[in-house]
mmCIF file of C-alpha atoms and ligand atoms in Angstrom:
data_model
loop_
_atom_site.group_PDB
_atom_site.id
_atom_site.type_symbol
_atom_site.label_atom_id
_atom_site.label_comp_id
_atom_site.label_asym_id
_atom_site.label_seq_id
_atom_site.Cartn_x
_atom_site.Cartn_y
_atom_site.Cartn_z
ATOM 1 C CA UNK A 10 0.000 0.000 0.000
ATOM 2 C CA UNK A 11 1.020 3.730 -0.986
ATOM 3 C CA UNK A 12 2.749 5.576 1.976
ATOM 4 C CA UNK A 13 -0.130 8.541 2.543
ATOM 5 C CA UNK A 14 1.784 11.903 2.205
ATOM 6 C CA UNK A 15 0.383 14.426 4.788
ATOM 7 C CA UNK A 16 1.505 18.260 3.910
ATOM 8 C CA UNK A 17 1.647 20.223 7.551
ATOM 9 C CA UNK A 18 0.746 23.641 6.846
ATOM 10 C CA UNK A 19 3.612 25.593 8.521
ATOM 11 C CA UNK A 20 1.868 28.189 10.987
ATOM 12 C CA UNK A 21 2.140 32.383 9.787
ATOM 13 C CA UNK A 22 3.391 34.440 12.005
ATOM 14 C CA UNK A 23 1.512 37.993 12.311
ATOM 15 C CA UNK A 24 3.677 41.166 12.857
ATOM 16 C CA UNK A 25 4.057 40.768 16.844
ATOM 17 C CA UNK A 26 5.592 37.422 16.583
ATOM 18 C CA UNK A 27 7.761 38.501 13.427
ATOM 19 C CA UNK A 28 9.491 41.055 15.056
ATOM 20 C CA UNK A 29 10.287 38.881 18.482
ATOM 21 C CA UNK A 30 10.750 41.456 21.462
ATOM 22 C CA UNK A 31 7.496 41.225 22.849
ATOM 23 C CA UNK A 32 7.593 37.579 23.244
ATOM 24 C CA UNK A 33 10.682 37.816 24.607
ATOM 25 C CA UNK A 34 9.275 39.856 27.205
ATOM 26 C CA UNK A 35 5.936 37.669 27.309
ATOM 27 C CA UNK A 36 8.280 34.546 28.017
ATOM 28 C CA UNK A 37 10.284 36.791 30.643
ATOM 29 C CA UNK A 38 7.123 37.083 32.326
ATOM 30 C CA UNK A 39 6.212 34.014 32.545
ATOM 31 C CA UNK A 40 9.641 32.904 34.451
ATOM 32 C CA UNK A 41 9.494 35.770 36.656
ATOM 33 C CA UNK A 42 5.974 35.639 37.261
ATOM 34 C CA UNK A 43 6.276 31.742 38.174
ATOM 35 C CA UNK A 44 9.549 32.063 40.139
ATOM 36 C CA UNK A 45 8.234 34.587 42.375
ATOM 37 C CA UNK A 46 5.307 33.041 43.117
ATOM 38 C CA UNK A 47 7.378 30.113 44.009
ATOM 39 C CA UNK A 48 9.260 31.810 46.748
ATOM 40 C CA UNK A 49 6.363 33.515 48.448
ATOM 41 C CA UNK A 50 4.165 30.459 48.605
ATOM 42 C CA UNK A 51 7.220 28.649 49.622
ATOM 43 C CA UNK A 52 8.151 31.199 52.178
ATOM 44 C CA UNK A 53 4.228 31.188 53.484
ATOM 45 C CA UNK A 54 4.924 27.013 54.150
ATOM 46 C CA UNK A 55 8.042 27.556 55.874
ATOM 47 C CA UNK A 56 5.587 30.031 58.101
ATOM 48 C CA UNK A 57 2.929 27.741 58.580
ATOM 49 C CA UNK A 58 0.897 29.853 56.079
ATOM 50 C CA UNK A 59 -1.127 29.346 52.462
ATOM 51 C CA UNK A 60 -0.963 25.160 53.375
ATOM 52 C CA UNK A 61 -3.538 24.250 51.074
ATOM 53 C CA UNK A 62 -1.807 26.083 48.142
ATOM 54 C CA UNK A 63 0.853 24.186 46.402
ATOM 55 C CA UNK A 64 3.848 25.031 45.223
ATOM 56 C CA UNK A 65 6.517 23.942 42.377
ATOM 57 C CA UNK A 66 8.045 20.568 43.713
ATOM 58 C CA UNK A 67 11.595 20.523 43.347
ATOM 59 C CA UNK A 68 13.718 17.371 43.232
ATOM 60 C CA UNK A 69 17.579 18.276 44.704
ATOM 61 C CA UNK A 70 19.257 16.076 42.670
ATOM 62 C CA UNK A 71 21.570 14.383 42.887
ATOM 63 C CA UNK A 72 21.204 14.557 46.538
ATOM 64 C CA UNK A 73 17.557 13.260 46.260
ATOM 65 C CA UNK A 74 16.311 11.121 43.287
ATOM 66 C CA UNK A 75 12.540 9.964 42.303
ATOM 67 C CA UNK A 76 12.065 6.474 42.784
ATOM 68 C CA UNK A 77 11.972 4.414 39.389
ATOM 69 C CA UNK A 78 9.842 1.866 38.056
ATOM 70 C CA UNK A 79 11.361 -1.631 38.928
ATOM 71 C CA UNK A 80 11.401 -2.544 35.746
ATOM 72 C CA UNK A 81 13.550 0.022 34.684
ATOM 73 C CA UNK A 82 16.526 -1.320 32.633
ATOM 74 C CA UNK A 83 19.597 0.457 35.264
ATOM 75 C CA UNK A 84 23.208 -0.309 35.635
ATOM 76 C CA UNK A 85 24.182 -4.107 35.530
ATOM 77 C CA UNK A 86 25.643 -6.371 37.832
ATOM 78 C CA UNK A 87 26.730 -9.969 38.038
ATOM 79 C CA UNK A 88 24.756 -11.980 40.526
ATOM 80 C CA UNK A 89 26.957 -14.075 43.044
ATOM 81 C CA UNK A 90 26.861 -17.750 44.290
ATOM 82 C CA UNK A 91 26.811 -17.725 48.313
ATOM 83 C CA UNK A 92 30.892 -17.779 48.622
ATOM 84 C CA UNK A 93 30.085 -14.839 46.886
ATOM 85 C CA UNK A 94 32.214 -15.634 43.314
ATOM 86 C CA UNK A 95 30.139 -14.967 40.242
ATOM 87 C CA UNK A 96 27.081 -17.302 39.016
ATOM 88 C CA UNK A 97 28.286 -16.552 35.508
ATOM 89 C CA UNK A 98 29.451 -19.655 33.836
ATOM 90 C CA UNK A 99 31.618 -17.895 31.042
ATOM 91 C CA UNK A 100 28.765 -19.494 28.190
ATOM 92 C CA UNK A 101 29.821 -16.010 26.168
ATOM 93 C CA UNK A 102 26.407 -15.972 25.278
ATOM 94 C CA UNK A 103 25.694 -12.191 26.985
ATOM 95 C CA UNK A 104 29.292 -11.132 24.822
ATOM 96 C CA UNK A 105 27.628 -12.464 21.488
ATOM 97 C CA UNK A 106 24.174 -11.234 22.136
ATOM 98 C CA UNK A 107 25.360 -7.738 22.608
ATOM 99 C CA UNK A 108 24.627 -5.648 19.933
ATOM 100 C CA UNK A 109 27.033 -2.762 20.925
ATOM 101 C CA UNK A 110 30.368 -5.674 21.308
ATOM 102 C CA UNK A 111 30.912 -3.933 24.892
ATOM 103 C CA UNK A 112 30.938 -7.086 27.373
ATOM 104 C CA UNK A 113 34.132 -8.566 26.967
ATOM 105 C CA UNK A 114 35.104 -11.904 29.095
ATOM 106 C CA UNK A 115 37.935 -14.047 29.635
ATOM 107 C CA UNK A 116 36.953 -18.147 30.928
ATOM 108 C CA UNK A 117 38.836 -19.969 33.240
ATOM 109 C CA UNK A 118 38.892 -23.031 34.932
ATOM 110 C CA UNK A 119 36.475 -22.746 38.027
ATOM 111 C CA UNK A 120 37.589 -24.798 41.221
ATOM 112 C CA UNK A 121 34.594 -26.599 41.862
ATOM 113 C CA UNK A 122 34.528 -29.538 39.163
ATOM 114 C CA UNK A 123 30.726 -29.454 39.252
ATOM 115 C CA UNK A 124 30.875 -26.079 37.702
ATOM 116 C CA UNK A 125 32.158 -26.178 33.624
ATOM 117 C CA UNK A 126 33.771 -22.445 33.841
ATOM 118 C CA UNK A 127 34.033 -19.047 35.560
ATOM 119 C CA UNK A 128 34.955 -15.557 34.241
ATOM 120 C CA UNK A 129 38.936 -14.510 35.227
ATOM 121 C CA UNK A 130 37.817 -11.510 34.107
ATOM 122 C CA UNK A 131 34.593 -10.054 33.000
ATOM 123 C CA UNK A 132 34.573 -6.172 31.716
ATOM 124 C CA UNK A 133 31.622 -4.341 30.362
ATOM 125 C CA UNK A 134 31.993 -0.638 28.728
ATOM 126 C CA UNK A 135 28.832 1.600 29.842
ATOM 127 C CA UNK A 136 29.792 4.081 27.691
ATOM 128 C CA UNK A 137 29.120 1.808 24.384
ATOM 129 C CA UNK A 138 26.030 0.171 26.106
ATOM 130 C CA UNK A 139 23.108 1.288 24.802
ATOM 131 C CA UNK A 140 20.961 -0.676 27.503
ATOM 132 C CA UNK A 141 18.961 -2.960 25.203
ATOM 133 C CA UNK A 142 18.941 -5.731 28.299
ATOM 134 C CA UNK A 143 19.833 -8.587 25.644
ATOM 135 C CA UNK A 144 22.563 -9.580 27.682
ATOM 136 C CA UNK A 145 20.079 -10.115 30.454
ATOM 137 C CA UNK A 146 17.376 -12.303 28.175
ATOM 138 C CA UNK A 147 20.173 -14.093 26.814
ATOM 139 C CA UNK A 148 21.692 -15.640 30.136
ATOM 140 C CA UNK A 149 21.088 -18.737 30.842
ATOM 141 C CA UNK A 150 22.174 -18.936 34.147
ATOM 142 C CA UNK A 151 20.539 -15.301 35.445
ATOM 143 C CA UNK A 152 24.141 -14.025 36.292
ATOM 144 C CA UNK A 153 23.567 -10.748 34.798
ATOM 145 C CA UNK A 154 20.566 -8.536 35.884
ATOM 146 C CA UNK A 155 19.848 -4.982 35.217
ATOM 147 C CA UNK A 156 18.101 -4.035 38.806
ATOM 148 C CA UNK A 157 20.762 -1.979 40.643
ATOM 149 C CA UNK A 158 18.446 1.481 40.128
ATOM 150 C CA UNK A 159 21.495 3.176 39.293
ATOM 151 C CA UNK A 160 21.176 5.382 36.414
ATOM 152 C CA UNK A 161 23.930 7.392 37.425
ATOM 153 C CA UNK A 162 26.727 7.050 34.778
ATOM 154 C CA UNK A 163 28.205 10.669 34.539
ATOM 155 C CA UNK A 164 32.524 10.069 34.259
ATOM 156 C CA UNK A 165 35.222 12.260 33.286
ATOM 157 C CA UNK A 166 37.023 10.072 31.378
ATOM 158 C CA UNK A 167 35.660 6.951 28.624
ATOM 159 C CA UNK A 168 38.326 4.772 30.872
ATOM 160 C CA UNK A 169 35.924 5.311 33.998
ATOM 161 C CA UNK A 170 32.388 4.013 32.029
ATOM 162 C CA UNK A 171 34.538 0.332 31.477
ATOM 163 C CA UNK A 172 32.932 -1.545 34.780
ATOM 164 C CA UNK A 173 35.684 -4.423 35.472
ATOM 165 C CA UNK A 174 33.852 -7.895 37.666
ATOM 166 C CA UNK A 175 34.525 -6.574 41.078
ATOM 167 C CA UNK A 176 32.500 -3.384 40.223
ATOM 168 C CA UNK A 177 29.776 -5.722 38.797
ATOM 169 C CA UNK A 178 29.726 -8.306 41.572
ATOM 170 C CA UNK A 179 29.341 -5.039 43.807
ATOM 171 C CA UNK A 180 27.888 -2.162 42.804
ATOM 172 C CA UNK A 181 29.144 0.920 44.047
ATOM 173 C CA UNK A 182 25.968 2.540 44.982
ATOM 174 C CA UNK A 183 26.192 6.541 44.517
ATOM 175 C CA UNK A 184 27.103 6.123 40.777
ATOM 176 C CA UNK A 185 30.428 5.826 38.797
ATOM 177 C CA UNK A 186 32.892 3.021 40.701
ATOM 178 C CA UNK A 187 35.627 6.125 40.738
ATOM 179 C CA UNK A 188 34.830 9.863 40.370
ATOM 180 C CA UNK A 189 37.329 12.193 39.582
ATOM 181 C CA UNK A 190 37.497 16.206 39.605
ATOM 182 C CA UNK A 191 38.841 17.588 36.216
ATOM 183 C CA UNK A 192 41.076 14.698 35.331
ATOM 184 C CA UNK A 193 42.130 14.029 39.102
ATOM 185 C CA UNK A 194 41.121 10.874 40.849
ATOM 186 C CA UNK A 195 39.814 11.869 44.068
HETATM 187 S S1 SF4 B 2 22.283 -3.937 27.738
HETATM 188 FE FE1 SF4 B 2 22.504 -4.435 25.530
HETATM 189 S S2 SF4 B 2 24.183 -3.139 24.839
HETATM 190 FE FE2 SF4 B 2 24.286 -3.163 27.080
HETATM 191 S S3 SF4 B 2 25.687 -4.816 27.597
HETATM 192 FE FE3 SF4 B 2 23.643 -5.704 27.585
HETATM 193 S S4 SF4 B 2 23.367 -6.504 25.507
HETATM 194 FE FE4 SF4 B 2 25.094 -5.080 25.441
HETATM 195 S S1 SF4 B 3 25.268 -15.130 29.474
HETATM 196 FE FE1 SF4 B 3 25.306 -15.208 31.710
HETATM 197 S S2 SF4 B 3 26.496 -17.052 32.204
HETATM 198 FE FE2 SF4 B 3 26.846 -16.599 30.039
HETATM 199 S S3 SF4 B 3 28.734 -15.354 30.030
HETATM 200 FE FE3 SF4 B 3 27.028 -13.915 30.119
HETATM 201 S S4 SF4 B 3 26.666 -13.524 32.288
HETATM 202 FE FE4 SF4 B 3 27.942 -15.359 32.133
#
């Protein structure tokens, strides 16, 4: 069937709008309007005053962060046996899955002869991810979730986004495993 070609009409602009000043000024007001109204019902709360009128909600982040859907895809992790070494089994099957080629792992021989393999080293690069969760649906062994509620992943440097398995098997919770201030590892 024949894609159906819809022609948007492109809105005219009368003489006011052409010549932009006044709504620049009409869009000044606005922010003025709305941030002064802020503080003084704002200032009324902090008074015990105006309670049943609301005010704009602001969210401090980073400090203080909405809480997310559970089923929000967020930063990965490995998921650990209970001696705490990884569940994953080395199958490669999250490394071949992964559309951006960002999971990276090296097998090795795991101790316990019940157990085929285990990752010596297991690195994923956040800043190629593009957080598809493939690598999650594709392991068998549900080694690799996508649950920490993290969403965090602000670095300096490409070098910080590359999570190595200690930083997968735990988390660091406020973000980025090492945060740095212009350049300098803190
Ligand atoms: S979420 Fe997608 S892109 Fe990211 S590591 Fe998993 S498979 Fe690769
Ligand atoms: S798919 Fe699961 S078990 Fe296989 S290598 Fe990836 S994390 Fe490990």
């Amino acid at each position: 069937m024949p894609a159906k070609t819809v022609t948007v009409q492109r809105p005219e602009l009368n003489f006011w709008e052409k010549i932009y000043l006044p709504e620049i000024f009409r869009g000044l007001w606005i922010t003025a309007s709305k941030f002064w109204r802020n503080i003084f019902v704002h200032t009324a709360h902090r008074l015990g005053l105006m309670k049943s009128v609301e005010a704009a909600v602001t969210i401090q982040y980073p400090e203080e962060m909405r809480p997310t859907s559970p089923r929000l895809r967020t930063r990965h992790r490995l998921t650990q046996r209970e001696d705490g070494s990884p569940r994953c089994v080395s199958c490669m099957m999250c490394e071949t899955v992964c559309p951006a080629h960002c999971i990276y792992i090296v097998a090795g021989e795991h101790p316990d002869p019940n157990v085929e393999k285990a990752p010596k080293s297991f690195v994923l690069d956040l800043g190629k991810c593009v957080y598809c969760g493939f690598c999650v649906e594709a392991c068998p062994e549900d080694a690799i979730r996508m649950d920490t509620q993290i969403h965090t992943i602000a670095a300096y440097s490409r070098e910080e986004m590359i999570l190595d398995m200690q930083e997968l098997l735990n988390p660091s919770p406020g973000g980025m495993p090492q945060k740095t201030f212009y350049g300098k590892k803190s």
